[in-house]
mmCIF file of N, CA and C in Angstrom:
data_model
loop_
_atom_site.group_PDB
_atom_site.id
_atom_site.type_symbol
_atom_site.label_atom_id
_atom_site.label_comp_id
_atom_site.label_asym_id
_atom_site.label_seq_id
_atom_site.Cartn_x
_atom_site.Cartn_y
_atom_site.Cartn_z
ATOM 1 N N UNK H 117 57.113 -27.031 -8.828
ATOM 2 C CA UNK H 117 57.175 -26.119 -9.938
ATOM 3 C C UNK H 117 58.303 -25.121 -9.750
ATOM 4 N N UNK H 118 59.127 -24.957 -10.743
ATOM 5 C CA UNK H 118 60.107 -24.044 -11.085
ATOM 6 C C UNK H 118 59.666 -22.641 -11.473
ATOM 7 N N UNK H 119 60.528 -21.417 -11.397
ATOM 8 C CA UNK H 119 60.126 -20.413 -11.969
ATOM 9 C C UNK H 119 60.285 -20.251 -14.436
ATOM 10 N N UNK H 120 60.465 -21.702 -14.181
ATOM 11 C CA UNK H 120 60.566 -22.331 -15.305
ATOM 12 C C UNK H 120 59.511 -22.637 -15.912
ATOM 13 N N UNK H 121 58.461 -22.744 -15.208
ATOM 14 C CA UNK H 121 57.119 -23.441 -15.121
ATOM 15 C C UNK H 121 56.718 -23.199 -16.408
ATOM 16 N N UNK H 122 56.065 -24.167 -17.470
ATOM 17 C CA UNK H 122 55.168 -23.592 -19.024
ATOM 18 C C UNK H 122 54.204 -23.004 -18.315
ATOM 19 N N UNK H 123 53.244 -22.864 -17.160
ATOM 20 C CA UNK H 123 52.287 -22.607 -16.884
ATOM 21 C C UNK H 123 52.468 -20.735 -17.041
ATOM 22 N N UNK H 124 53.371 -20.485 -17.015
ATOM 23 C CA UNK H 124 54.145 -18.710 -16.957
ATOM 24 C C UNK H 124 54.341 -18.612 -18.436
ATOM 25 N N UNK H 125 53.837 -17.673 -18.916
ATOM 26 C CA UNK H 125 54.540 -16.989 -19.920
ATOM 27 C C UNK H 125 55.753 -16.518 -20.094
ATOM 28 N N UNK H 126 56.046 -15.498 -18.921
ATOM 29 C CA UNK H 126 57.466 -15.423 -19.101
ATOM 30 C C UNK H 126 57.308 -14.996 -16.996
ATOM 31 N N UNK H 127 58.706 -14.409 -16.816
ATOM 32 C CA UNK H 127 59.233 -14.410 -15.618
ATOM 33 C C UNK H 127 58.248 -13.584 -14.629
ATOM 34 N N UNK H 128 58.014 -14.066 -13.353
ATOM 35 C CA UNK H 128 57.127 -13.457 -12.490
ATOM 36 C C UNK H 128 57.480 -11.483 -12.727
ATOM 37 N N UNK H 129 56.725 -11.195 -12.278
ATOM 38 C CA UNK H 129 57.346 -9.508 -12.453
ATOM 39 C C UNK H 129 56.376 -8.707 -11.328
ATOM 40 N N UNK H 130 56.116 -8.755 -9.991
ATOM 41 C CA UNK H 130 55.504 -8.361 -9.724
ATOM 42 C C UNK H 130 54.931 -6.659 -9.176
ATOM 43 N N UNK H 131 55.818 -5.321 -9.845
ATOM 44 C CA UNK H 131 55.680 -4.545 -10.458
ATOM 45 C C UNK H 131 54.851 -4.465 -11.518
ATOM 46 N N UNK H 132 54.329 -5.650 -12.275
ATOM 47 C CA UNK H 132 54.027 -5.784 -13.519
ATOM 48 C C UNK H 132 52.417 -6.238 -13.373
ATOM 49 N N UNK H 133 51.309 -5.188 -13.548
ATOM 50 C CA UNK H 133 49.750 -5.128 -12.941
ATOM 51 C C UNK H 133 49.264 -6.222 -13.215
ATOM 52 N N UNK H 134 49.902 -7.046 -14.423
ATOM 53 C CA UNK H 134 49.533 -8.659 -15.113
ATOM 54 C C UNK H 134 49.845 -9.672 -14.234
ATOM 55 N N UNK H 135 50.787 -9.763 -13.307
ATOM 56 C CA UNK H 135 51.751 -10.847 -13.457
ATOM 57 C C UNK H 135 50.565 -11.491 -11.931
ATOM 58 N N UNK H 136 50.980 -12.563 -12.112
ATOM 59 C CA UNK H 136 50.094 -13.488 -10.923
ATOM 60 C C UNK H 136 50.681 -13.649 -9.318
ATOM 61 N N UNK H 137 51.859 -13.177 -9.449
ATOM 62 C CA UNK H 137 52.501 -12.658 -8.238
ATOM 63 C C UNK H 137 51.848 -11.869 -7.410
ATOM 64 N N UNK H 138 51.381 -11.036 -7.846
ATOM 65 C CA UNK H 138 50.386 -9.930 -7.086
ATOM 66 C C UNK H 138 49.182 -10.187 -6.605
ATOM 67 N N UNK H 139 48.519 -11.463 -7.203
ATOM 68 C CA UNK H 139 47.437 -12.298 -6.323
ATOM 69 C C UNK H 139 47.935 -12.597 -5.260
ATOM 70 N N UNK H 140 49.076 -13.231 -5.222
ATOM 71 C CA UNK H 140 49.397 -14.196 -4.104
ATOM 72 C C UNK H 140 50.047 -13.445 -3.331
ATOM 73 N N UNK H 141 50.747 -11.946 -3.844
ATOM 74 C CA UNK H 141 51.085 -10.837 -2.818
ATOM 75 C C UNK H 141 50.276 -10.781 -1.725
ATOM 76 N N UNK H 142 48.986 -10.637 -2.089
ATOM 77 C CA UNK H 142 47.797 -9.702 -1.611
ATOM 78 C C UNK H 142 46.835 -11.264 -0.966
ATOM 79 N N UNK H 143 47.575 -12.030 -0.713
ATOM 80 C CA UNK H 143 46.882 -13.183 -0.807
ATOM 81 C C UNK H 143 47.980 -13.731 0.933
ATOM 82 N N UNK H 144 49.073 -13.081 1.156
ATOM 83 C CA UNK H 144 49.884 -13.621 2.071
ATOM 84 C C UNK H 144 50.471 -12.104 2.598
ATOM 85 N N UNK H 145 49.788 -11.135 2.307
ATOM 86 C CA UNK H 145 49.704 -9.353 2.858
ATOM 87 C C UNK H 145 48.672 -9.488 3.419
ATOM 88 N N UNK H 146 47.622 -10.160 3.206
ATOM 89 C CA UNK H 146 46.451 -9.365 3.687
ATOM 90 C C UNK H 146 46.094 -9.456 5.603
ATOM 91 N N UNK H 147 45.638 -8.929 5.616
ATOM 92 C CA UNK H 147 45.530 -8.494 7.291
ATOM 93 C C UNK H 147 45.412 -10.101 7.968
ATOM 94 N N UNK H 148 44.444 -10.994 7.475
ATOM 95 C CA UNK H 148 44.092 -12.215 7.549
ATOM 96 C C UNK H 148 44.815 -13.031 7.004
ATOM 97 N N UNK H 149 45.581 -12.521 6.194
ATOM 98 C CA UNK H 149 46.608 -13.873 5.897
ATOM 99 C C UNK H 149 47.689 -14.153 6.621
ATOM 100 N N UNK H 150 48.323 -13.056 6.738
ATOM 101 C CA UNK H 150 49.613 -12.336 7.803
ATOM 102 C C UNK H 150 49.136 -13.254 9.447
ATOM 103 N N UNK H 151 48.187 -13.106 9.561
ATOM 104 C CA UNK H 151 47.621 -13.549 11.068
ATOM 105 C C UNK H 151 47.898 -14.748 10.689
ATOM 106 N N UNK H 152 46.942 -15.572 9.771
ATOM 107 C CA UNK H 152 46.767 -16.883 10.241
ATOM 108 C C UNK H 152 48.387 -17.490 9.544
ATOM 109 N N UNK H 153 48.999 -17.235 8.867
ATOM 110 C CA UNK H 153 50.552 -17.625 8.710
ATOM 111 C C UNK H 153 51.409 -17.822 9.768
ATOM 112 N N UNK H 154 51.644 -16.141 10.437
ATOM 113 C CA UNK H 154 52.480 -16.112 11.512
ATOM 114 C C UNK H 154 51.324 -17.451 12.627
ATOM 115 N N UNK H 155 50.337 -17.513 13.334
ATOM 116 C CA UNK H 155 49.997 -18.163 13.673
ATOM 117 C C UNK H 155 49.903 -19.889 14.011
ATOM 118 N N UNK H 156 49.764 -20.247 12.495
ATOM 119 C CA UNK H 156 50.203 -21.445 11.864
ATOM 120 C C UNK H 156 51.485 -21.697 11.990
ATOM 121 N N UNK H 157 52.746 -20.648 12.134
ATOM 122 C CA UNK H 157 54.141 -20.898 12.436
ATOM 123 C C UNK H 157 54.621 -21.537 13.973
ATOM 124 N N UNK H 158 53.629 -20.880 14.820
ATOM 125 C CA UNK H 158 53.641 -21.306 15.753
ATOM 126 C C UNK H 158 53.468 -22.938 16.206
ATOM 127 N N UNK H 159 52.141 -23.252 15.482
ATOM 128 C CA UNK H 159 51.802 -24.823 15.595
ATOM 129 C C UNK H 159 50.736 -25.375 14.619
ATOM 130 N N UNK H 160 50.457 -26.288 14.795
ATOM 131 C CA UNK H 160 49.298 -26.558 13.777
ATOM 132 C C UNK H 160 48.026 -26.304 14.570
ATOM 133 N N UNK H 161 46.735 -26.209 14.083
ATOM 134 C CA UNK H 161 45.805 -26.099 14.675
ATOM 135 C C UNK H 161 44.253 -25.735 13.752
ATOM 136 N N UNK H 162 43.093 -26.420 14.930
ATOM 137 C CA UNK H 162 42.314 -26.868 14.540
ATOM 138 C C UNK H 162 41.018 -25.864 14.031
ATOM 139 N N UNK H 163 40.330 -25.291 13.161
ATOM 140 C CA UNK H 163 39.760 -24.238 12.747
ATOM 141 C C UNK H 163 39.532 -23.486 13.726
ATOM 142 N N UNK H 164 38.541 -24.187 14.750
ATOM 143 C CA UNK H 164 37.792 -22.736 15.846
ATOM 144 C C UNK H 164 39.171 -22.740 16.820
ATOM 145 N N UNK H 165 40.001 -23.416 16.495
ATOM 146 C CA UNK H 165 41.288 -23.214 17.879
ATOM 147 C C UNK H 165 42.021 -21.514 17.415
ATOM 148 N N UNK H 166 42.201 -21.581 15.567
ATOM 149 C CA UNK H 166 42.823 -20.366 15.305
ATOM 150 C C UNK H 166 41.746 -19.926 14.508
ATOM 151 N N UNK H 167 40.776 -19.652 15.019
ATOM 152 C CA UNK H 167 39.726 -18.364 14.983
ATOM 153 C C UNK H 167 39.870 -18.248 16.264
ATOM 154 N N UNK H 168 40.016 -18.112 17.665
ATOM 155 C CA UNK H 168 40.112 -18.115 19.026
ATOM 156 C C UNK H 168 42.005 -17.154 19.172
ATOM 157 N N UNK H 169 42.617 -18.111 18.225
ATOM 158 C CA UNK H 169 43.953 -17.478 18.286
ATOM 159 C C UNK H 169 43.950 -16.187 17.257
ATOM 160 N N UNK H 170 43.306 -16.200 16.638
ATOM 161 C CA UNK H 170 43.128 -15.111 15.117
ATOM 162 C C UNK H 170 41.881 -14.031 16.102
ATOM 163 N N UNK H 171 41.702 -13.372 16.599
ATOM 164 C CA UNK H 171 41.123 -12.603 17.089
ATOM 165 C C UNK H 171 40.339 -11.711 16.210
ATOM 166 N N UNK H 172 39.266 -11.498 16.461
ATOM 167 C CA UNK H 172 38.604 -10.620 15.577
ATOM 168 C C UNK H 172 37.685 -10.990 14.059
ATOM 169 N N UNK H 173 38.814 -12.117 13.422
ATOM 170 C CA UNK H 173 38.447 -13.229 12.110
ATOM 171 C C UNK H 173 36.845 -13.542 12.294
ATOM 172 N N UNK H 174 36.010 -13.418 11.224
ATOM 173 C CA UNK H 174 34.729 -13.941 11.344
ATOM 174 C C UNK H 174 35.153 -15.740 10.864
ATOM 175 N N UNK H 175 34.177 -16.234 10.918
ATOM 176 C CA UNK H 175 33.954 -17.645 10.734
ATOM 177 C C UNK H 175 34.266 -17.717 9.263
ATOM 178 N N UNK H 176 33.328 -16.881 8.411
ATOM 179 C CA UNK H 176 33.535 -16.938 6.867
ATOM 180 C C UNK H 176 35.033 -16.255 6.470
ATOM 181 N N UNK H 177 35.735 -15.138 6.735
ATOM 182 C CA UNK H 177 36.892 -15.115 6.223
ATOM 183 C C UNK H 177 37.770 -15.832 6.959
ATOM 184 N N UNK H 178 37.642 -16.556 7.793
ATOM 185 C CA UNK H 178 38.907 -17.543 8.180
ATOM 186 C C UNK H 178 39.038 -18.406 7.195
ATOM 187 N N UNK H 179 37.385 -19.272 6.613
ATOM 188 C CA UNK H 179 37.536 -20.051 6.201
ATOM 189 C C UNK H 179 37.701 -19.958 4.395
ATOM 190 N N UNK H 180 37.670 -18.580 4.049
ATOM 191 C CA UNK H 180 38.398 -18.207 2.962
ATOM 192 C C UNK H 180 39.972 -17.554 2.648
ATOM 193 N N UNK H 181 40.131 -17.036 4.089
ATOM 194 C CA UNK H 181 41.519 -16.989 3.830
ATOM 195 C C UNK H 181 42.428 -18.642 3.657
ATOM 196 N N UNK H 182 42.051 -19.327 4.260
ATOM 197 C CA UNK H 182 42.648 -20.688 4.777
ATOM 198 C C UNK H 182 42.412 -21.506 3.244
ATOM 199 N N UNK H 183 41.080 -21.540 2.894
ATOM 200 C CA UNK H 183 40.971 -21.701 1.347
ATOM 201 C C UNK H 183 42.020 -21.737 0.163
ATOM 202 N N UNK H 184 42.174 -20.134 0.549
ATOM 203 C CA UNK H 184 43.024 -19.420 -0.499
ATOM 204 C C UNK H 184 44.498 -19.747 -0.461
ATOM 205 N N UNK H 185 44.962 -19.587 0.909
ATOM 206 C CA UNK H 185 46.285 -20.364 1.637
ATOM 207 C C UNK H 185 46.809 -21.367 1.181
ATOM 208 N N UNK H 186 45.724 -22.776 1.104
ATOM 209 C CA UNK H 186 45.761 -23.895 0.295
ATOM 210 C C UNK H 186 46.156 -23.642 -0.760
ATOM 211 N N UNK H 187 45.054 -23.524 -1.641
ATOM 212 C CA UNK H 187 45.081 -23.225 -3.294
ATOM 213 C C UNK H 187 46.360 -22.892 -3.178
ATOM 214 N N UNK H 188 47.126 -21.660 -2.780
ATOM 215 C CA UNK H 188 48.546 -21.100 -2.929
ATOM 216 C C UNK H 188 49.644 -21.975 -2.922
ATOM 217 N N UNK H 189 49.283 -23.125 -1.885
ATOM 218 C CA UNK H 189 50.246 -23.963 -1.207
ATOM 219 C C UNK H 189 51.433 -23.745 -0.308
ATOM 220 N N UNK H 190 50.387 -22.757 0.917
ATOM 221 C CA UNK H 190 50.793 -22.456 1.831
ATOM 222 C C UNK H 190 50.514 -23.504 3.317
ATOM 223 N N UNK H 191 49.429 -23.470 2.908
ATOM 224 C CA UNK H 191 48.420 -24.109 4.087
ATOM 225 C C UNK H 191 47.917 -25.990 3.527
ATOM 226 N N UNK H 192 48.336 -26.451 4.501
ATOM 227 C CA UNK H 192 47.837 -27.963 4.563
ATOM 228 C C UNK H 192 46.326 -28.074 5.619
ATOM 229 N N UNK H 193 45.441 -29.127 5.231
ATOM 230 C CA UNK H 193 44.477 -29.033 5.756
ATOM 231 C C UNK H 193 44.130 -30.142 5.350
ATOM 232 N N UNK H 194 44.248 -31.167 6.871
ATOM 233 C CA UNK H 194 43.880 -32.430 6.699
ATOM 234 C C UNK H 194 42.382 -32.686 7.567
ATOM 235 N N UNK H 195 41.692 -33.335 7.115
ATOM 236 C CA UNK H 195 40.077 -33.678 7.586
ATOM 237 C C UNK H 195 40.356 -35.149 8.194
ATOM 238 N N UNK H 196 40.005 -35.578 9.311
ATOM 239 C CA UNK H 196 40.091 -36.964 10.150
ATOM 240 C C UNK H 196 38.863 -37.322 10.245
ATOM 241 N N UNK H 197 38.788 -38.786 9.461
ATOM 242 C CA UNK H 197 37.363 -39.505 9.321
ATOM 243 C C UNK H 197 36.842 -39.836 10.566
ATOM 244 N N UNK H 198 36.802 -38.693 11.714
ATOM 245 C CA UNK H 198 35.947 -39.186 12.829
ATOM 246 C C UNK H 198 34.809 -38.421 13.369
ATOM 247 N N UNK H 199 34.040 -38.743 14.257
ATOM 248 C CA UNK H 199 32.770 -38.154 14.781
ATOM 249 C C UNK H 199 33.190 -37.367 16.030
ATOM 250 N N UNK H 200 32.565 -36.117 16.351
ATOM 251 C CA UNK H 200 32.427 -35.013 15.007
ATOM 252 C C UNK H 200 33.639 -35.278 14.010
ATOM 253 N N UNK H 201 33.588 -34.540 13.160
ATOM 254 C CA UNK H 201 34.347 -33.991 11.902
ATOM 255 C C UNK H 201 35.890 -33.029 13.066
ATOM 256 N N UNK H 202 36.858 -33.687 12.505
ATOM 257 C CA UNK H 202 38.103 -33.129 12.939
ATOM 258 C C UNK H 202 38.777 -32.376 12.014
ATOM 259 N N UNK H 203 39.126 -31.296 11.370
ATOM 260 C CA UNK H 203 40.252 -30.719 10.829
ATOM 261 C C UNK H 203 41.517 -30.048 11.522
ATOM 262 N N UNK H 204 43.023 -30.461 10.998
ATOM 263 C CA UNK H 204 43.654 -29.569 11.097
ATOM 264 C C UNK H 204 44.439 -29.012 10.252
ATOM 265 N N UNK H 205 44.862 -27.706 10.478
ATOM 266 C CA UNK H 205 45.665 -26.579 9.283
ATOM 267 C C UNK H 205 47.063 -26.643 9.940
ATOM 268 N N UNK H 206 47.921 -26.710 8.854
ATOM 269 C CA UNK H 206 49.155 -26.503 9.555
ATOM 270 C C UNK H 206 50.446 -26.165 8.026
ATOM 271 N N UNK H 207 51.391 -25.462 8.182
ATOM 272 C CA UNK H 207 52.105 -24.917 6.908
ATOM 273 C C UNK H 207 52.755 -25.919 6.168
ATOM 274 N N UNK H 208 52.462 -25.893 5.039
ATOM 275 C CA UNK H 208 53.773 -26.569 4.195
ATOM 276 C C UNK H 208 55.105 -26.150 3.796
ATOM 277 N N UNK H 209 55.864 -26.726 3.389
ATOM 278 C CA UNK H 209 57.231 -25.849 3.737
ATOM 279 C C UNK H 209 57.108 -24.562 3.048
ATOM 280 N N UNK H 210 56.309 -24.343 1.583
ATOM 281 C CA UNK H 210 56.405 -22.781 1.070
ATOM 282 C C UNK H 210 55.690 -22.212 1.932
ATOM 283 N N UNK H 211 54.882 -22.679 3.291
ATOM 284 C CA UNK H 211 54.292 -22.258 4.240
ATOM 285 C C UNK H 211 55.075 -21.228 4.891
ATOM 286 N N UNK H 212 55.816 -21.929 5.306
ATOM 287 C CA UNK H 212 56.458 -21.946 6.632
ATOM 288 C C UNK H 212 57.536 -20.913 6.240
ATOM 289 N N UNK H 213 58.096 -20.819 4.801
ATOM 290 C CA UNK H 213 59.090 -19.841 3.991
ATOM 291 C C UNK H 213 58.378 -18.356 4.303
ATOM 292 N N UNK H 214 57.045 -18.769 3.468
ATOM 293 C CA UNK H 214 55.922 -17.191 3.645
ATOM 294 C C UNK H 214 55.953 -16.724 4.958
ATOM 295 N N UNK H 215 55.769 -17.471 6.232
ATOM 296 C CA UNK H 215 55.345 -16.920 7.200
ATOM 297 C C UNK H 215 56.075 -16.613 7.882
ATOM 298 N N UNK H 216 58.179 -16.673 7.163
ATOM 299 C CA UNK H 216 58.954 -16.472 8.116
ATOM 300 C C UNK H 216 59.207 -14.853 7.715
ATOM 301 N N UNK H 217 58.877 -14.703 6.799
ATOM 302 C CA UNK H 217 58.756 -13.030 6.140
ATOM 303 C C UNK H 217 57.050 -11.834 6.490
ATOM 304 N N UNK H 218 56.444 -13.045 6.686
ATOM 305 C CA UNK H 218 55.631 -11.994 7.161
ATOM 306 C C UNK H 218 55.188 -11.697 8.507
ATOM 307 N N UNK H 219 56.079 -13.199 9.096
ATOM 308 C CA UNK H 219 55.260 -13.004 10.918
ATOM 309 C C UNK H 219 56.681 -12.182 11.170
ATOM 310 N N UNK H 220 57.732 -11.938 10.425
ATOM 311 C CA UNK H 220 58.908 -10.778 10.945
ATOM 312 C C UNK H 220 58.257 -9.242 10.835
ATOM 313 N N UNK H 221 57.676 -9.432 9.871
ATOM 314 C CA UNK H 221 57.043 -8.100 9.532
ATOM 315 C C UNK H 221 56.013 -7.708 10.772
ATOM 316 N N UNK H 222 55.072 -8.632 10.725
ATOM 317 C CA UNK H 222 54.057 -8.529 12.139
ATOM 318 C C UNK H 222 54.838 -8.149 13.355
ATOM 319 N N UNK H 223 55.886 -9.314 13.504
ATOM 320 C CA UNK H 223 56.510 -8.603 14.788
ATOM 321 C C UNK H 223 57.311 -7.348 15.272
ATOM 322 N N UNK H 224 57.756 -7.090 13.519
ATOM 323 C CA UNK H 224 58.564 -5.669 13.862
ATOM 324 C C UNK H 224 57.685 -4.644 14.184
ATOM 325 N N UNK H 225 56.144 -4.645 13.247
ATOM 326 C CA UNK H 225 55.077 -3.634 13.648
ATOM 327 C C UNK H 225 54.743 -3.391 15.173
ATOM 328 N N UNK H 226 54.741 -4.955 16.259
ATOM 329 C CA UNK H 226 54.623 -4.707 17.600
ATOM 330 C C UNK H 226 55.539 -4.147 18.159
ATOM 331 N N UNK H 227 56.638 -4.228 17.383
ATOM 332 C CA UNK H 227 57.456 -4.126 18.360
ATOM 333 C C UNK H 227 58.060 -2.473 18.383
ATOM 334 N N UNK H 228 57.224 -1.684 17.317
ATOM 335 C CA UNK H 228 57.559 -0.626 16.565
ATOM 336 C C UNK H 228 56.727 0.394 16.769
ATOM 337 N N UNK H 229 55.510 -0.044 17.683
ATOM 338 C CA UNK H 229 54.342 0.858 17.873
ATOM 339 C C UNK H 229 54.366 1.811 18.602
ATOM 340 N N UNK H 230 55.243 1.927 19.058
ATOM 341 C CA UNK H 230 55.705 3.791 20.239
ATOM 342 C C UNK H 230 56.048 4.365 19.313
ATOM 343 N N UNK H 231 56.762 3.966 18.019
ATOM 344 C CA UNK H 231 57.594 5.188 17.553
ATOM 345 C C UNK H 231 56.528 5.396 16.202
ATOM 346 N N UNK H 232 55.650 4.347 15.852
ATOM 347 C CA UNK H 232 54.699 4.556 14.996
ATOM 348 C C UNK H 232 53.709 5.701 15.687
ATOM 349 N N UNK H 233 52.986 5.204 17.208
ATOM 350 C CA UNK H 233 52.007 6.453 17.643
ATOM 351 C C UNK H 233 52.704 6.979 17.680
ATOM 352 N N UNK H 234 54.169 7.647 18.026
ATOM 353 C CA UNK H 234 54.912 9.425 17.860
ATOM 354 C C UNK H 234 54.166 9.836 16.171
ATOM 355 N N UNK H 235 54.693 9.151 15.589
ATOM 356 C CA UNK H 235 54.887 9.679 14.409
ATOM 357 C C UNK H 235 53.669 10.138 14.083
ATOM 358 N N UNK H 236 52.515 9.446 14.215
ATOM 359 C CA UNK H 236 50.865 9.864 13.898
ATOM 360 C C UNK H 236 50.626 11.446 14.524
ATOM 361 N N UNK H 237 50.885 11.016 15.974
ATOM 362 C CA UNK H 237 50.714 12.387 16.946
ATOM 363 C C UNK H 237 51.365 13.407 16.326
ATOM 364 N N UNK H 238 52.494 13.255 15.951
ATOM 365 C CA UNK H 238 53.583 14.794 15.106
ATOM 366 C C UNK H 238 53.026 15.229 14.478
ATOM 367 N N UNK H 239 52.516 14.318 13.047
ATOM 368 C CA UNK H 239 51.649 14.460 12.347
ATOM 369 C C UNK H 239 50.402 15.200 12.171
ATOM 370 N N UNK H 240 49.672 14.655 13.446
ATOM 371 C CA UNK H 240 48.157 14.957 13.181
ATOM 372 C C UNK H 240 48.451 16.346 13.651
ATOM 373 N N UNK H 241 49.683 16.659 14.904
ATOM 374 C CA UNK H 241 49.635 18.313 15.572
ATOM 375 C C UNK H 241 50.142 19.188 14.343
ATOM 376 N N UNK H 242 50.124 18.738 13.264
ATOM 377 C CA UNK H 242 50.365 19.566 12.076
ATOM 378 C C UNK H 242 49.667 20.723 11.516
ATOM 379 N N UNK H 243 49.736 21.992 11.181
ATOM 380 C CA UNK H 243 48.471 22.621 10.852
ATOM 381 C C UNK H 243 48.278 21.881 9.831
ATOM 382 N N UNK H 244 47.052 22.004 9.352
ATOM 383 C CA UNK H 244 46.110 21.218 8.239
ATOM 384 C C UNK H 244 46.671 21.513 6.603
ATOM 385 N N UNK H 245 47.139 20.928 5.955
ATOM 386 C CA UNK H 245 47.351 21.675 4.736
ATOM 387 C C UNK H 245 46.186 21.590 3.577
ATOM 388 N N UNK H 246 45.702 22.654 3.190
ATOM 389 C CA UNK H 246 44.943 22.700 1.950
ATOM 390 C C UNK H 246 45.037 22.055 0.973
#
């Protein structure tokens, strides 16, 4: 699909509180999406492998962020007809586009966190304003 698409009314606008851009903003922003993207950039892998790598993720929003990922057509997720039940997740190329913008973002935040706690500390030694 093109930004041509009939499925659009007219041009994405995502400034614009309508536009469907802003789902999928908030859909590849969100704390859990950001994780399992940058993650998924790394390699492919198997649900409880990146809930183990996704730290913190409950069982149910992994398996709705990853959901949602799909639907977007971020995330591939193939099921292997064997005993147990095998899945793995791994990016598709608009995958792999998303997660090169947001696992930069993730990493600049690590890599940014001394001068982020200064800034809190300056902050908080502030008198209080009314």
């Amino acid at each position: 699909m093109t930004q041509d698409s009939p499925l659009l009314d007219r041009m994405p606008d995502v400034y614009d509180r309508m536009c469907p851009s802003r789902g999928v903003l908030e859909h590849v922003t969100s704390r859990w999406g950001v994780l399992v993207l940058a993650a998924l950039q790394e390699r492919g892998y198997r649900f409880s492998e990146l809930r183990r790598r996704v730290a913190g993720v409950s069982e149910k929003m992994l398996a709705q962020t990853l959901q949602t990922l799909e639907r977007d057509g971020f995330v591939l997720r193939e099921a292997h007809p064997v005993i147990p039940p095998r899945v793995d997740y791994s990016l598709t190329p608009l995958g792999e586009e998303a997660a090169t913008f947001v696992s930069a973002l993730a990493h600049w935040v690590e890599n940014r966190m001394c001068a982020v706690q200064g800034a809190r500390e300056e902050y908080d030694a502030r008198p209080s304003r009314s």
